[in-house]
PDB file of C-alpha atoms in Angstrom:
ATOM      1  CA  MET Z   1      -0.251  -0.191   0.278  1.00  0.00           C
ATOM      2  CA  ASP Z   2       1.418   3.371  -0.692  1.00  0.00           C
ATOM      3  CA  ARG Z   3       1.223   6.027   0.536  1.00  0.00           C
ATOM      4  CA  CYS Z   4      -1.962   7.797  -0.199  1.00  0.00           C
ATOM      5  CA  ASP Z   5      -3.316   4.096  -0.339  1.00  0.00           C
ATOM      6  CA  ASP Z   6      -2.798   4.815   3.704  1.00  0.00           C
ATOM      7  CA  ALA Z   7      -4.635   8.991   3.507  1.00  0.00           C
ATOM      8  CA  ILE Z   8      -7.005   7.573   1.164  1.00  0.00           C
ATOM      9  CA  GLU Z   9      -7.556   4.712   4.883  1.00  0.00           C
ATOM     10  CA  CYS Z  10      -7.397   7.360   6.981  1.00  0.00           C
ATOM     11  CA  LEU Z  11      -9.475  10.263   5.625  1.00  0.00           C
ATOM     12  CA  LYS Z  12     -12.019   6.889   5.984  1.00  0.00           C
ATOM     13  CA  ASN Z  13     -11.285   6.362   9.817  1.00  0.00           C
ATOM     14  CA  MET Z  14     -12.071   9.634  10.426  1.00  0.00           C
ATOM     15  CA  SER Z  15     -14.991   9.711   8.993  1.00  0.00           C
ATOM     16  CA  PHE Z  16     -15.833   6.784  11.569  1.00  0.00           C
ATOM     17  CA  ILE Z  17     -14.386   9.663  14.537  1.00  0.00           C
ATOM     18  CA  TYR Z  18     -17.168  11.955  13.195  1.00  0.00           C
ATOM     19  CA  LYS Z  19     -20.272   9.533  12.700  1.00  0.00           C
ATOM     20  CA  PHE Z  20     -19.021   8.511  16.279  1.00  0.00           C
ATOM     21  CA  VAL Z  21     -18.749  12.357  17.528  1.00  0.00           C
ATOM     22  CA  LEU Z  22     -21.870  13.380  16.139  1.00  0.00           C
ATOM     23  CA  HIS Z  23     -24.279  10.607  17.471  1.00  0.00           C
ATOM     24  CA  TYR Z  24     -22.313  10.585  20.891  1.00  0.00           C
ATOM     25  CA  ASN Z  25     -22.753  14.013  21.075  1.00  0.00           C
ATOM     26  CA  ASP Z  26     -26.952  13.571  20.701  1.00  0.00           C
ATOM     27  CA  TYR Z  27     -26.306  10.386  23.212  1.00  0.00           C
ATOM     28  CA  ILE Z  28     -25.075  13.337  25.524  1.00  0.00           C
ATOM     29  CA  ASN Z  29     -27.085  16.261  25.097  1.00  0.00           C
ATOM     30  CA  THR Z  30     -30.714  13.730  24.937  1.00  0.00           C
ATOM     31  CA  ARG Z  31     -32.034  14.144  28.122  1.00  0.00           C
ATOM     32  CA  HIS Z  32     -32.859  10.566  30.405  1.00  0.00           C
ATOM     33  CA  ASP Z  33     -34.861   9.797  33.251  1.00  0.00           C
ATOM     34  CA  TYR Z  34     -31.960   7.518  35.288  1.00  0.00           C
ATOM     35  CA  THR Z  35     -34.594   8.053  37.750  1.00  0.00           C
ATOM     36  CA  SER Z  36     -38.038   9.329  38.227  1.00  0.00           C
ATOM     37  CA  GLU Z  37     -37.335  12.541  40.195  1.00  0.00           C
ATOM     38  CA  ALA Z  38     -36.272  14.122  37.903  1.00  0.00           C
ATOM     39  CA  SER Z  39     -34.853  13.950  33.605  1.00  0.00           C
ATOM     40  CA  LEU Z  40     -30.841  15.561  33.053  1.00  0.00           C
ATOM     41  CA  THR Z  41     -28.577  15.005  30.656  1.00  0.00           C
ATOM     42  CA  MET Z  42     -25.441  13.781  30.840  1.00  0.00           C
ATOM     43  CA  LEU Z  43     -23.631  15.996  31.770  1.00  0.00           C
ATOM     44  CA  GLU Z  44     -26.322  17.513  34.105  1.00  0.00           C
ATOM     45  CA  VAL Z  45     -26.208  14.848  35.762  1.00  0.00           C
ATOM     46  CA  HIS Z  46     -21.926  13.624  36.697  1.00  0.00           C
ATOM     47  CA  ILE Z  47     -21.378  17.114  37.190  1.00  0.00           C
ATOM     48  CA  LEU Z  48     -24.206  16.117  40.300  1.00  0.00           C
ATOM     49  CA  THR Z  49     -22.118  13.549  41.032  1.00  0.00           C
ATOM     50  CA  ASP Z  50     -19.322  15.569  41.665  1.00  0.00           C
ATOM     51  CA  ILE Z  51     -20.961  17.930  43.479  1.00  0.00           C
ATOM     52  CA  CYS Z  52     -22.383  15.534  45.292  1.00  0.00           C
ATOM     53  CA  ASP Z  53     -18.610  13.301  45.944  1.00  0.00           C
ATOM     54  CA  GLN Z  54     -16.438  15.662  46.722  1.00  0.00           C
ATOM     55  CA  ASN Z  55     -16.029  18.833  49.150  1.00  0.00           C
ATOM     56  CA  ASN Z  56     -17.106  22.520  48.662  1.00  0.00           C
ATOM     57  CA  PRO Z  57     -17.000  22.065  44.945  1.00  0.00           C
ATOM     58  CA  THR Z  58     -17.301  25.532  42.668  1.00  0.00           C
ATOM     59  CA  VAL Z  59     -18.398  25.966  39.644  1.00  0.00           C
ATOM     60  CA  SER Z  60     -15.362  27.290  38.280  1.00  0.00           C
ATOM     61  CA  GLY Z  61     -13.714  24.331  40.259  1.00  0.00           C
ATOM     62  CA  LEU Z  62     -16.328  21.980  38.196  1.00  0.00           C
ATOM     63  CA  ALA Z  63     -15.963  23.989  34.409  1.00  0.00           C
ATOM     64  CA  ALA Z  64     -11.717  22.947  35.143  1.00  0.00           C
ATOM     65  CA  ALA Z  65     -12.663  19.955  35.207  1.00  0.00           C
ATOM     66  CA  TRP Z  66     -15.422  18.812  32.893  1.00  0.00           C
ATOM     67  CA  GLY Z  67     -12.802  21.244  30.148  1.00  0.00           C
ATOM     68  CA  ARG Z  68     -15.652  23.840  30.033  1.00  0.00           C
ATOM     69  CA  SER Z  69     -15.693  26.884  30.501  1.00  0.00           C
ATOM     70  CA  VAL Z  70     -17.593  29.012  33.557  1.00  0.00           C
ATOM     71  CA  SER Z  71     -20.513  30.437  31.735  1.00  0.00           C
ATOM     72  CA  ALA Z  72     -21.710  26.801  30.772  1.00  0.00           C
ATOM     73  CA  THR Z  73     -21.082  24.879  33.555  1.00  0.00           C
ATOM     74  CA  SER Z  74     -22.814  28.048  35.953  1.00  0.00           C
ATOM     75  CA  GLN Z  75     -25.936  27.402  33.210  1.00  0.00           C
ATOM     76  CA  THR Z  76     -25.963  23.674  34.694  1.00  0.00           C
ATOM     77  CA  VAL Z  77     -25.491  24.719  37.671  1.00  0.00           C
ATOM     78  CA  ARG Z  78     -28.556  26.787  38.039  1.00  0.00           C
ATOM     79  CA  ARG Z  79     -30.651  24.478  36.231  1.00  0.00           C
ATOM     80  CA  LEU Z  80     -29.926  21.565  38.726  1.00  0.00           C
ATOM     81  CA  MET Z  81     -31.228  24.869  40.924  1.00  0.00           C
ATOM     82  CA  SER Z  82     -33.795  25.385  39.847  1.00  0.00           C
ATOM     83  CA  LYS Z  83     -34.385  20.973  39.254  1.00  0.00           C
ATOM     84  CA  GLY Z  84     -34.340  21.613  43.131  1.00  0.00           C
ATOM     85  CA  LEU Z  85     -30.635  19.295  43.578  1.00  0.00           C
ATOM     86  CA  VAL Z  86     -27.993  21.467  44.017  1.00  0.00           C
ATOM     87  CA  THR Z  87     -28.360  24.780  46.695  1.00  0.00           C
ATOM     88  CA  ARG Z  88     -25.245  27.295  46.756  1.00  0.00           C
ATOM     89  CA  GLU Z  89     -23.972  29.108  49.854  1.00  0.00           C
ATOM     90  CA  ASN Z  90     -21.087  31.917  50.205  1.00  0.00           C
ATOM     91  CA  ALA Z  91     -17.226  30.673  50.993  1.00  0.00           C
ATOM     92  CA  PRO Z  92     -16.725  32.259  54.728  1.00  0.00           C
ATOM     93  CA  GLU Z  93     -13.093  33.343  53.543  1.00  0.00           C
ATOM     94  CA  ASN Z  94     -14.312  34.971  50.108  1.00  0.00           C
ATOM     95  CA  GLY Z  95     -18.237  36.253  49.551  1.00  0.00           C
ATOM     96  CA  LYS Z  96     -17.346  36.195  45.588  1.00  0.00           C
ATOM     97  CA  VAL Z  97     -17.075  32.289  45.490  1.00  0.00           C
ATOM     98  CA  PHE Z  98     -19.965  29.832  45.717  1.00  0.00           C
ATOM     99  CA  TYR Z  99     -19.701  26.678  47.534  1.00  0.00           C
ATOM    100  CA  LEU Z 100     -21.905  23.727  45.642  1.00  0.00           C
ATOM    101  CA  HIS Z 101     -24.449  21.653  47.514  1.00  0.00           C
ATOM    102  CA  PRO Z 102     -25.828  18.909  47.078  1.00  0.00           C
ATOM    103  CA  THR Z 103     -29.508  18.661  48.120  1.00  0.00           C
ATOM    104  CA  GLU Z 104     -31.866  15.184  50.244  1.00  0.00           C
ATOM    105  CA  LYS Z 105     -33.101  14.773  46.184  1.00  0.00           C
ATOM    106  CA  GLY Z 106     -29.795  15.794  44.472  1.00  0.00           C
ATOM    107  CA  ILE Z 107     -27.546  12.894  46.696  1.00  0.00           C
ATOM    108  CA  ARG Z 108     -30.731  10.207  45.911  1.00  0.00           C
ATOM    109  CA  VAL Z 109     -30.666  11.066  42.081  1.00  0.00           C
ATOM    110  CA  SER Z 110     -27.061  11.039  41.454  1.00  0.00           C
ATOM    111  CA  ASP Z 111     -26.902   8.040  43.769  1.00  0.00           C
ATOM    112  CA  GLU Z 112     -29.807   6.634  40.947  1.00  0.00           C
ATOM    113  CA  HIS Z 113     -27.458   7.337  38.361  1.00  0.00           C
ATOM    114  CA  LYS Z 114     -24.547   5.851  39.410  1.00  0.00           C
ATOM    115  CA  ARG Z 115     -26.217   2.141  39.869  1.00  0.00           C
ATOM    116  CA  TYR Z 116     -27.643   2.629  35.845  1.00  0.00           C
ATOM    117  CA  ASP Z 117     -24.456   3.522  35.142  1.00  0.00           C
ATOM    118  CA  THR Z 118     -22.763   0.580  36.384  1.00  0.00           C
ATOM    119  CA  GLU Z 119     -25.093  -1.570  34.544  1.00  0.00           C
ATOM    120  CA  ASP Z 120     -25.221   0.633  31.910  1.00  0.00           C
ATOM    121  CA  THR Z 121     -21.045   0.154  31.301  1.00  0.00           C
ATOM    122  CA  ILE Z 122     -21.765  -3.774  31.893  1.00  0.00           C
ATOM    123  CA  LYS Z 123     -24.596  -4.103  29.441  1.00  0.00           C
ATOM    124  CA  THR Z 124     -22.840  -2.074  26.918  1.00  0.00           C
ATOM    125  CA  VAL Z 125     -19.384  -3.845  27.594  1.00  0.00           C
ATOM    126  CA  LYS Z 126     -21.382  -6.607  26.599  1.00  0.00           C
ATOM    127  CA  ARG Z 127     -22.821  -6.361  23.554  1.00  0.00           C
ATOM    128  CA  LEU Z 128     -19.427  -5.038  22.724  1.00  0.00           C
ATOM    129  CA  MET Z 129     -18.203  -8.050  23.376  1.00  0.00           C
ATOM    130  CA  LYS Z 130     -19.964  -9.777  20.830  1.00  0.00           C
ATOM    131  CA  LYS Z 131     -18.127  -7.700  17.868  1.00  0.00           C
ATOM    132  CA  LEU Z 132     -15.374  -7.255  19.602  1.00  0.00           C
ATOM    133  CA  ARG Z 133     -12.464  -9.264  21.695  1.00  0.00           C
ATOM    134  CA  PHE Z 134     -11.629  -8.249  25.274  1.00  0.00           C
ATOM    135  CA  ASP Z 135      -8.188  -6.348  24.463  1.00  0.00           C
ATOM    136  CA  GLU Z 136      -9.814  -4.679  21.576  1.00  0.00           C
ATOM    137  CA  ILE Z 137     -12.113  -3.378  24.073  1.00  0.00           C
ATOM    138  CA  GLU Z 138      -9.271  -2.081  26.269  1.00  0.00           C
ATOM    139  CA  THR Z 139      -7.435  -1.165  22.594  1.00  0.00           C
ATOM    140  CA  MET Z 140     -10.577   1.726  21.940  1.00  0.00           C
ATOM    141  CA  PHE Z 141     -10.407   2.620  25.320  1.00  0.00           C
ATOM    142  CA  LYS Z 142      -6.602   3.480  25.241  1.00  0.00           C
ATOM    143  CA  ALA Z 143      -7.161   5.293  21.993  1.00  0.00           C
ATOM    144  CA  LEU Z 144      -9.909   7.187  22.971  1.00  0.00           C
ATOM    145  CA  GLU Z 145      -8.224   8.548  25.932  1.00  0.00           C
ATOM    146  CA  CYS Z 146      -5.125   9.260  23.634  1.00  0.00           C
ATOM    147  CA  TYR Z 147      -7.307  10.811  21.467  1.00  0.00           C
ATOM    148  CA  GLY Z 148      -9.196  13.333  24.058  1.00  0.00           C
ATOM    149  CA  GLN Z 149      -6.044  14.099  25.241  1.00  0.00           C
ATOM    150  CA  LEU Z 150      -4.912  15.634  21.527  1.00  0.00           C
ATOM    151  CA  LEU Z 151      -7.858  16.822  21.250  1.00  0.00           C
ATOM    152  CA  GLN Z 152      -7.430  18.822  25.394  1.00  0.00           C
ATOM    153  CA  GLU Z 153      -3.970  19.858  23.431  1.00  0.00           C
ATOM    154  CA  GLY Z 154      -5.608  21.605  20.396  1.00  0.00           C
ATOM    155  CA  PRO Z 155      -3.078  21.647  17.526  1.00  0.00           C
ATOM    156  CA  GLN Z 156       0.217  21.168  16.645  1.00  0.00           C
ATOM    157  CA  ARG Z 157       1.668  23.162  14.187  1.00  0.00           C
ATOM    158  CA  GLU Z 158       4.960  20.927  12.451  1.00  0.00           C
ATOM    159  CA  GLY Z 159       7.926  22.788  12.853  1.00  0.00           C
TER     160      GLY Z 159
END
């Protein structure tokens, strides 16, 4: 296979990635009924879980952890607050900082989602194992991790 054939094969593979990203984006932005108490997007429920699992999280800390802007994260937190899942309080040491806390309802929703996530991950891996060997699935996860890191780094100039 010459270099031109390699490039064509790479373009075909990138097409798979583009389609995967589009489908996954639709999936994570769709509201899911993880519990009967709240319908949330995947990002909302994972941010809620981080709020439940951390000690005095802040919007800026969550934004940094998720690689999102403070403004976008603040909007997500406001949606969680409007659903009665999260409250905020001024930090005693700095009136400009707000600590986030889950409500009892927020804790229940997060716990239900953790159970759902565990079961769904097991089901997904079982479905993948009908088409791939376990080592291929591990390679896929490693490749996705590396590709995600490349995306976070941004474009690199050859020089």
